[in-house]
Amino acid sequence: MLAAPWICRSCARSLRSAGVPRLLRRASTIATLPPALVERARKIAAEHDKLTTALETDFDQKTAVRVGETSRVATALREFEKANASLAELGSLLESNDAELRELAQDDLESTQAQLADLGRKLSVALTPKHPFADMPCLLEIRPGPGGTEGRFFADSLFRMYKSYCDNKGYPTRIVKYDVSESDGQKGSEGEVALQEAILEVQQTGAYGEFRGESGMHRVQRVPATEKSGRTHTSAVAVWVLPSFPETPSTDAESEWDNPESDFYIDVTEVRVETMRARGAGGQHVNKTESAIRLTHMPTGTMVSMQDSRSQHTNRREAWRLLRSRMAQQKREAREELAQNLKSSVLASSQITRGDKIRTYNYQQDRCTEHRSGLDVHNLPNVLEGGEKLGEIFESVQGWLTERDIQTILAEEQAEAAPKGKKGKGALP
Amino acid sequence: MPRLRPSLFWTARRDISPFAALLLRVCRDVPSAANELRWIREHIALTSSPAPPKFRLWKLCEKRAKGTPLQYVLGTQPFGGLEIKCRPGVLIPRHETEAYTTELAQILVRHQPSSSTPLSILDLCTGTGCIALGLLSLLPSPVHIHGIDISPTAISLANTNLHHNTRLGLLPPQPSSIHFTPADIFSPFLLPFLTQPTWDLLISNPPYISRGAFARETARAVRNYEPRLALVPDRDGETAVLGCASEDVFYARLLQLAGILAPRRVFFEVAGIEQAARVVDMVRGDARLSGFYPQVEIWRDSPHEEYEMQRVRNYEVPFRGSGGARGVYLCRHDQR
């Protein structure tokens, strides 16, 4: 970290932009779309083509899902390469002897380059893996940081901001929790109440993908309504964004059993079925009444046995039902644990401080600063009403997240390529 | 039978009920005695009778404790989703039969040529009719099923079972054509009955226990209470004519019928691996039959789709499932 205790904002920003490579901006020229990324895209596109032909001959659920995942990259790459080819063609035209032709090519060149830059960005976005929960609805949890009522008032402002943003966008929402500290009885400057904790569920598919950049510390700088001497206070509000899992349907959802996406799905080949009957002669020689069935899911070792009914058929059905719901329960628990880890990785409860803020709302300067993407937005009231200015901030955060993902991919590609290169050298005669 | 420790009876008496101690004589272990007692109690709760329930419980438990099969005591045995009535004089359906019937139904559904032509099934030695009715409940209608048994008691019970299960709503209300006919499969007059041009399946659970095995290997409840007619082939005349072991005489006749009728698929229940091997030999040794049925499989107690090749006597045969060898499956087409 920097040794200086305080740095003015413009200096800090210039320092940061020097340190962090801006990939999206560099992607505006072809030369800078890293070859590793293009290589990765080609690999995925090749896989896509292979799977598509495989799918024509026989249909397989898993393959179909994979084809759907990779089609985004394949399409983007195809368009990108087409633009690249036309650019190369233009380059050759530029060297031609015909002056008129050169002029025409020069005219086209700029638009093609712009198009190529756009396609390159699309390609890199397509390459970034989708967040596993991106398609889910989400829960926004808002909690004020330590401090007085000022933070609580601002927490309510934030809550209203998200609520009205969703209303403006037409997303259905549900207030899961809205705890107000009754003791104060005061109101903020805009009629806010002192919020202790609020949870807002955004019941829109893909809401998690849109809102996940919001989790973190939001800082406010303003003169509170309760302040008499007119000093600016700084307080903080923490926001968590968690994926919201749909409730398990109360019915057994038998139709879901064959769907590999469903919690209730079990690969039948992974289950060992045992009828618990004594060995020895069977068939007509003996007349056993035992009808017990034992199912063992081998990967997890989950065991279910059922012997209530005289009918083996019924026991088998019940055992499968029980095994399915146990497995679904396990899967769900694992997922919830993952979400829990996500929560603690985003922000530990003890970490609610003014330090690692992601955004600052400064009332005096009518300014909202997004610290990660380095975006300054004026017209704070519009932001707090959840208007288009907030939308701009969301977009910039999305851009920042994508950029970070691309860098992760690049690092992965480089790490993968490095040992291969060494091996290649060693193999040469 | 090894002697049971007296402590087992005390445990059953103290922990469950005096009736459980009574049932322990035949059940031989406490958990299964507890299970059977529960089933007897359920049966009493579900059926009505002028006698007081406690008396009925005592009567039924005593009957069971003397060795009568539970299915004869309660009068029913579940088979797939059906409830098959059981009466003395007719063989009780076994779990293994249920397992291969279910598997066969799946194969028939998978390879059904078209949904409009009804599947035709010939069930020889049908007994309670469990296989025929089980297939009827598992296959999409329309299905044409013909069940044949030598015993008039069995035929009347099979018809009772058809009506009983239709009334319970376990079978489609308008039964696709299903008949049960009393006939001897060794009779030369049998063939005119079987007028179907091509049967999709010939299935049979014939008597297959040798006299020696009946005396030594069968369970007491089977030997003393179930009909010998359904268990042991006492067909000395035909055995001499067909020239095979006395316990295999039904297979010799069934294969003769298969050679004439040429059904698309054939399934026979067998006693174990030796008998299965002998039946495979009979098929492979007959030029006409091995021409009809390029595919011969041995199915184990719980058949499923995967198979492994194993050498049985002179031939490599695919084995399906797990457990002891339970059946021989022949298929006319190369599709599995």
Short mmCIF file of N, CA and C in Angstrom, two decimals, chain A residues 42 111 156 220 267 319:
data_model
loop_
_atom_site.label_atom_id
_atom_site.label_comp_id
_atom_site.label_asym_id
_atom_site.label_seq_id
_atom_site.Cartn_x
_atom_site.Cartn_y
_atom_site.Cartn_z
N ARG A 42 -10.95 -20.11 -30.13
CA ARG A 42 -10.90 -21.09 -31.22
C ARG A 42 -11.14 -22.49 -30.67
N SER A 111 -14.55 2.42 -40.33
CA SER A 111 -15.77 1.77 -39.84
C SER A 111 -15.51 0.31 -39.52
N ASP A 156 -31.56 3.33 4.89
CA ASP A 156 -32.91 3.41 4.35
C ASP A 156 -32.91 4.07 2.97
N VAL A 220 -21.17 7.19 2.74
CA VAL A 220 -21.92 8.42 2.52
C VAL A 220 -21.21 9.57 3.23
N ASP A 267 -28.24 -40.13 -11.24
CA ASP A 267 -27.81 -41.02 -12.31
C ASP A 267 -28.05 -42.46 -11.85
N ALA A 319 -38.29 -46.28 -1.73
CA ALA A 319 -36.85 -46.13 -1.48
C ALA A 319 -36.25 -45.12 -2.45
#
